[in-house]
Amino acid sequence: MFKINDYVMYGITGVCKILDIKEEKDRNSVIKKYYVLRPIYSKNTIIKTPVNNMKISMRKIHSLDEVNSLITAIPSEETLWIEDEKSRNEKFKSMLKSGDCEALIKLVKSIYENKKSNRELGKKAYKGDEEIMKTAERLLNEEFAIILNISPDEVNSYIAEKMSQ
């Protein structure tokens, strides 16, 4: 169970701070515990989710050492490409919903590599892939930014610098 003031990754919402843990009656008058979350990069939003919610992934954010290890491993991360657009879209959305940083990195790298090779062939990237990649990048950048104490916009530069060392 998480504690008040913990930072968590909540589904595709991104980094949230746990403001409170409350007990309230649900529709059936059963008392349940809820986390009260505030997305860090969406100040006017408050989310209330059951403590035992299994539908949306929620995990503690990574440590600085874990983030640096993830970044260091990017060059050796294998890519994944499924030619069938529908199957690929389903697989990528599943990876996105998992909230797993390694999966998100693999997803971004795979789409980026495919986009690069398509550009060389004079082809355009698939719109669905672009949207999924933007969401994955946002989730990674927001989490890494909190941990590195920088803005999400500075994360790509940090990663590039770290990988060049």
PDB file of C-alpha atoms in Angstrom:
ATOM      1  CA  MET A   1       0.000   0.000   0.000  1.00  0.00           C
ATOM      2  CA  PHE A   2       1.188   3.498  -0.796  1.00  0.00           C
ATOM      3  CA  LYS A   3       1.440   6.349   1.693  1.00  0.00           C
ATOM      4  CA  ILE A   4       0.359   9.978   1.624  1.00  0.00           C
ATOM      5  CA  ASN A   5       2.896  12.120  -0.298  1.00  0.00           C
ATOM      6  CA  ASP A   6       4.197   9.141  -2.317  1.00  0.00           C
ATOM      7  CA  TYR A   7       4.677   9.727  -6.035  1.00  0.00           C
ATOM      8  CA  VAL A   8       3.141   7.049  -8.234  1.00  0.00           C
ATOM      9  CA  MET A   9       2.641   6.334 -11.908  1.00  0.00           C
ATOM     10  CA  TYR A  10      -1.098   6.008 -12.453  1.00  0.00           C
ATOM     11  CA  GLY A  11      -2.039   4.383 -15.757  1.00  0.00           C
ATOM     12  CA  ILE A  12      -1.580   6.685 -18.730  1.00  0.00           C
ATOM     13  CA  THR A  13      -2.394   9.683 -16.540  1.00  0.00           C
ATOM     14  CA  GLY A  14       1.265   9.817 -15.522  1.00  0.00           C
ATOM     15  CA  VAL A  15       2.969  10.890 -12.308  1.00  0.00           C
ATOM     16  CA  CYS A  16       0.588  11.603  -9.435  1.00  0.00           C
ATOM     17  CA  LYS A  17       1.096  12.564  -5.822  1.00  0.00           C
ATOM     18  CA  ILE A  18      -1.012  10.787  -3.214  1.00  0.00           C
ATOM     19  CA  LEU A  19      -2.739  13.579  -1.336  1.00  0.00           C
ATOM     20  CA  ASP A  20      -4.853  11.443   0.956  1.00  0.00           C
ATOM     21  CA  ILE A  21      -6.163   7.968   1.706  1.00  0.00           C
ATOM     22  CA  LYS A  22      -9.847   8.042   2.627  1.00  0.00           C
ATOM     23  CA  GLU A  23     -12.482   5.588   3.653  1.00  0.00           C
ATOM     24  CA  GLU A  24     -15.857   6.154   2.024  1.00  0.00           C
ATOM     25  CA  LYS A  25     -18.987   4.192   1.340  1.00  0.00           C
ATOM     26  CA  ASP A  26     -19.397   2.945  -2.201  1.00  0.00           C
ATOM     27  CA  ARG A  27     -22.721   2.661  -4.073  1.00  0.00           C
ATOM     28  CA  ASN A  28     -23.582  -0.462  -2.083  1.00  0.00           C
ATOM     29  CA  SER A  29     -22.860   1.270   1.255  1.00  0.00           C
ATOM     30  CA  VAL A  30     -19.708  -0.810   1.700  1.00  0.00           C
ATOM     31  CA  ILE A  31     -16.822   1.119   3.238  1.00  0.00           C
ATOM     32  CA  LYS A  32     -13.790   1.137   0.926  1.00  0.00           C
ATOM     33  CA  LYS A  33     -10.391   2.815   0.996  1.00  0.00           C
ATOM     34  CA  TYR A  34      -9.540   5.275  -1.760  1.00  0.00           C
ATOM     35  CA  TYR A  35      -6.383   7.060  -2.834  1.00  0.00           C
ATOM     36  CA  VAL A  36      -6.821  10.735  -3.611  1.00  0.00           C
ATOM     37  CA  LEU A  37      -4.330  11.570  -6.363  1.00  0.00           C
ATOM     38  CA  ARG A  38      -3.211  14.802  -7.996  1.00  0.00           C
ATOM     39  CA  PRO A  39      -1.508  14.478 -11.373  1.00  0.00           C
ATOM     40  CA  ILE A  40       1.719  16.488 -11.122  1.00  0.00           C
ATOM     41  CA  TYR A  41       1.448  17.999 -14.593  1.00  0.00           C
ATOM     42  CA  SER A  42      -2.297  18.656 -14.448  1.00  0.00           C
ATOM     43  CA  LYS A  43      -2.742  20.787 -11.344  1.00  0.00           C
ATOM     44  CA  ASN A  44      -6.518  21.238 -11.624  1.00  0.00           C
ATOM     45  CA  THR A  45      -7.303  17.523 -11.643  1.00  0.00           C
ATOM     46  CA  ILE A  46      -8.007  15.283  -8.655  1.00  0.00           C
ATOM     47  CA  ILE A  47      -8.469  11.525  -9.042  1.00  0.00           C
ATOM     48  CA  LYS A  48     -10.082   9.212  -6.527  1.00  0.00           C
ATOM     49  CA  THR A  49      -9.343   5.529  -7.066  1.00  0.00           C
ATOM     50  CA  PRO A  50      -9.956   2.460  -4.894  1.00  0.00           C
ATOM     51  CA  VAL A  51      -6.857   1.203  -3.074  1.00  0.00           C
ATOM     52  CA  ASN A  52      -7.492  -2.266  -4.519  1.00  0.00           C
ATOM     53  CA  ASN A  53      -8.093  -1.058  -8.105  1.00  0.00           C
ATOM     54  CA  MET A  54      -6.823  -3.738 -10.488  1.00  0.00           C
ATOM     55  CA  LYS A  55      -8.052  -2.128 -13.727  1.00  0.00           C
ATOM     56  CA  ILE A  56      -5.501   0.687 -13.904  1.00  0.00           C
ATOM     57  CA  SER A  57      -1.836   0.061 -13.200  1.00  0.00           C
ATOM     58  CA  MET A  58      -0.332   2.032 -10.350  1.00  0.00           C
ATOM     59  CA  ARG A  59       3.242   1.747  -9.179  1.00  0.00           C
ATOM     60  CA  LYS A  60       5.785   3.724  -7.194  1.00  0.00           C
ATOM     61  CA  ILE A  61       8.063   5.856  -9.366  1.00  0.00           C
ATOM     62  CA  HIS A  62      11.588   4.606 -10.001  1.00  0.00           C
ATOM     63  CA  SER A  63      14.685   5.644  -8.073  1.00  0.00           C
ATOM     64  CA  LEU A  64      17.480   7.754  -9.569  1.00  0.00           C
ATOM     65  CA  ASP A  65      19.700   4.667  -9.920  1.00  0.00           C
ATOM     66  CA  GLU A  66      16.921   2.771 -11.704  1.00  0.00           C
ATOM     67  CA  VAL A  67      16.323   5.662 -14.117  1.00  0.00           C
ATOM     68  CA  ASN A  68      20.021   5.937 -14.935  1.00  0.00           C
ATOM     69  CA  SER A  69      20.185   2.160 -15.495  1.00  0.00           C
ATOM     70  CA  LEU A  70      17.177   2.334 -17.818  1.00  0.00           C
ATOM     71  CA  ILE A  71      18.808   5.159 -19.787  1.00  0.00           C
ATOM     72  CA  THR A  72      22.144   3.342 -20.005  1.00  0.00           C
ATOM     73  CA  ALA A  73      20.353   0.264 -21.380  1.00  0.00           C
ATOM     74  CA  ILE A  74      18.548   2.148 -24.196  1.00  0.00           C
ATOM     75  CA  PRO A  75      21.177   1.433 -26.908  1.00  0.00           C
ATOM     76  CA  SER A  76      20.996  -2.324 -26.258  1.00  0.00           C
ATOM     77  CA  GLU A  77      17.183  -2.376 -25.995  1.00  0.00           C
ATOM     78  CA  GLU A  78      15.783  -4.522 -28.797  1.00  0.00           C
ATOM     79  CA  THR A  79      13.017  -3.168 -30.982  1.00  0.00           C
ATOM     80  CA  LEU A  80       9.692  -4.806 -31.693  1.00  0.00           C
ATOM     81  CA  TRP A  81       7.803  -4.392 -34.934  1.00  0.00           C
ATOM     82  CA  ILE A  82       4.617  -6.125 -36.039  1.00  0.00           C
ATOM     83  CA  GLU A  83       3.767  -5.542 -39.700  1.00  0.00           C
ATOM     84  CA  ASP A  84       0.001  -5.899 -39.244  1.00  0.00           C
ATOM     85  CA  GLU A  85      -1.123  -2.430 -38.151  1.00  0.00           C
ATOM     86  CA  LYS A  86      -4.080  -3.635 -36.069  1.00  0.00           C
ATOM     87  CA  SER A  87      -2.036  -6.254 -34.187  1.00  0.00           C
ATOM     88  CA  ARG A  88       0.800  -3.778 -33.680  1.00  0.00           C
ATOM     89  CA  ASN A  89      -1.603  -1.151 -32.360  1.00  0.00           C
ATOM     90  CA  GLU A  90      -3.097  -3.631 -29.870  1.00  0.00           C
ATOM     91  CA  LYS A  91       0.364  -4.742 -28.703  1.00  0.00           C
ATOM     92  CA  PHE A  92       1.627  -1.164 -28.349  1.00  0.00           C
ATOM     93  CA  LYS A  93      -1.486  -0.064 -26.446  1.00  0.00           C
ATOM     94  CA  SER A  94      -1.039  -3.018 -24.100  1.00  0.00           C
ATOM     95  CA  MET A  95       2.594  -1.998 -23.515  1.00  0.00           C
ATOM     96  CA  LEU A  96       1.466   1.577 -22.900  1.00  0.00           C
ATOM     97  CA  LYS A  97      -1.150   0.544 -20.343  1.00  0.00           C
ATOM     98  CA  SER A  98       1.360  -1.642 -18.492  1.00  0.00           C
ATOM     99  CA  GLY A  99       3.203   1.492 -17.374  1.00  0.00           C
ATOM    100  CA  ASP A 100       6.456  -0.491 -17.398  1.00  0.00           C
ATOM    101  CA  CYS A 101       9.378   1.811 -18.253  1.00  0.00           C
ATOM    102  CA  GLU A 102      11.309  -0.873 -20.143  1.00  0.00           C
ATOM    103  CA  ALA A 103       8.228  -1.583 -22.266  1.00  0.00           C
ATOM    104  CA  LEU A 104       7.709   2.143 -22.887  1.00  0.00           C
ATOM    105  CA  ILE A 105      11.348   2.578 -23.920  1.00  0.00           C
ATOM    106  CA  LYS A 106      11.088  -0.431 -26.262  1.00  0.00           C
ATOM    107  CA  LEU A 107       7.884   1.025 -27.699  1.00  0.00           C
ATOM    108  CA  VAL A 108       9.392   4.490 -28.321  1.00  0.00           C
ATOM    109  CA  LYS A 109      12.595   3.053 -29.784  1.00  0.00           C
ATOM    110  CA  SER A 110      10.654   0.670 -32.057  1.00  0.00           C
ATOM    111  CA  ILE A 111       8.401   3.377 -33.460  1.00  0.00           C
ATOM    112  CA  TYR A 112      11.309   5.812 -33.790  1.00  0.00           C
ATOM    113  CA  GLU A 113      13.444   3.271 -35.696  1.00  0.00           C
ATOM    114  CA  ASN A 114      10.546   2.381 -38.004  1.00  0.00           C
ATOM    115  CA  LYS A 115       9.757   6.055 -38.580  1.00  0.00           C
ATOM    116  CA  LYS A 116      13.423   6.676 -39.464  1.00  0.00           C
ATOM    117  CA  SER A 117      13.563   3.807 -41.971  1.00  0.00           C
ATOM    118  CA  ASN A 118      10.221   4.851 -43.491  1.00  0.00           C
ATOM    119  CA  ARG A 119      11.522   8.405 -43.923  1.00  0.00           C
ATOM    120  CA  GLU A 120      14.569   7.049 -45.775  1.00  0.00           C
ATOM    121  CA  LEU A 121      12.177   5.196 -48.104  1.00  0.00           C
ATOM    122  CA  GLY A 122      10.033   8.303 -48.583  1.00  0.00           C
ATOM    123  CA  LYS A 123       7.130   6.846 -46.580  1.00  0.00           C
ATOM    124  CA  LYS A 124       5.168   8.456 -43.782  1.00  0.00           C
ATOM    125  CA  ALA A 125       4.774   7.039 -40.293  1.00  0.00           C
ATOM    126  CA  TYR A 126       1.450   5.598 -39.192  1.00  0.00           C
ATOM    127  CA  LYS A 127      -0.674   8.126 -37.315  1.00  0.00           C
ATOM    128  CA  GLY A 128      -1.647   5.592 -34.620  1.00  0.00           C
ATOM    129  CA  ASP A 129       2.019   4.812 -33.978  1.00  0.00           C
ATOM    130  CA  GLU A 130       2.818   8.530 -33.677  1.00  0.00           C
ATOM    131  CA  GLU A 131       0.097   9.047 -31.054  1.00  0.00           C
ATOM    132  CA  ILE A 132       1.197   6.025 -29.031  1.00  0.00           C
ATOM    133  CA  MET A 133       4.834   7.164 -29.189  1.00  0.00           C
ATOM    134  CA  LYS A 134       3.899  10.666 -27.970  1.00  0.00           C
ATOM    135  CA  THR A 135       1.999   9.210 -25.010  1.00  0.00           C
ATOM    136  CA  ALA A 136       4.864   6.844 -24.128  1.00  0.00           C
ATOM    137  CA  GLU A 137       7.391   9.697 -24.362  1.00  0.00           C
ATOM    138  CA  ARG A 138       5.201  11.893 -22.169  1.00  0.00           C
ATOM    139  CA  LEU A 139       4.934   9.191 -19.493  1.00  0.00           C
ATOM    140  CA  LEU A 140       8.682   8.531 -19.515  1.00  0.00           C
ATOM    141  CA  ASN A 141       9.617  12.218 -19.573  1.00  0.00           C
ATOM    142  CA  GLU A 142       7.243  13.083 -16.725  1.00  0.00           C
ATOM    143  CA  GLU A 143       8.499  10.265 -14.507  1.00  0.00           C
ATOM    144  CA  PHE A 144      12.162  10.871 -15.281  1.00  0.00           C
ATOM    145  CA  ALA A 145      11.714  14.640 -14.765  1.00  0.00           C
ATOM    146  CA  ILE A 146      10.360  14.193 -11.227  1.00  0.00           C
ATOM    147  CA  ILE A 147      13.195  11.843 -10.322  1.00  0.00           C
ATOM    148  CA  LEU A 148      15.919  13.954 -11.969  1.00  0.00           C
ATOM    149  CA  ASN A 149      14.456  17.206 -10.634  1.00  0.00           C
ATOM    150  CA  ILE A 150      14.280  18.771 -14.108  1.00  0.00           C
ATOM    151  CA  SER A 151      11.404  19.744 -16.403  1.00  0.00           C
ATOM    152  CA  PRO A 152       9.918  17.125 -18.763  1.00  0.00           C
ATOM    153  CA  ASP A 153      11.252  19.207 -21.679  1.00  0.00           C
ATOM    154  CA  GLU A 154      14.827  18.703 -20.438  1.00  0.00           C
ATOM    155  CA  VAL A 155      14.646  14.905 -20.226  1.00  0.00           C
ATOM    156  CA  ASN A 156      15.565  14.180 -23.864  1.00  0.00           C
ATOM    157  CA  SER A 157      18.730  16.306 -23.523  1.00  0.00           C
ATOM    158  CA  TYR A 158      19.600  14.518 -20.276  1.00  0.00           C
ATOM    159  CA  ILE A 159      19.149  11.126 -21.957  1.00  0.00           C
ATOM    160  CA  ALA A 160      21.253  12.152 -24.975  1.00  0.00           C
ATOM    161  CA  GLU A 161      24.025  13.425 -22.708  1.00  0.00           C
ATOM    162  CA  LYS A 162      23.940  10.304 -20.515  1.00  0.00           C
ATOM    163  CA  MET A 163      24.069   7.994 -23.544  1.00  0.00           C
ATOM    164  CA  SER A 164      27.059   9.842 -25.054  1.00  0.00           C
ATOM    165  CA  GLN A 165      29.205   9.224 -21.952  1.00  0.00           C
TER     166      GLN A 165
END
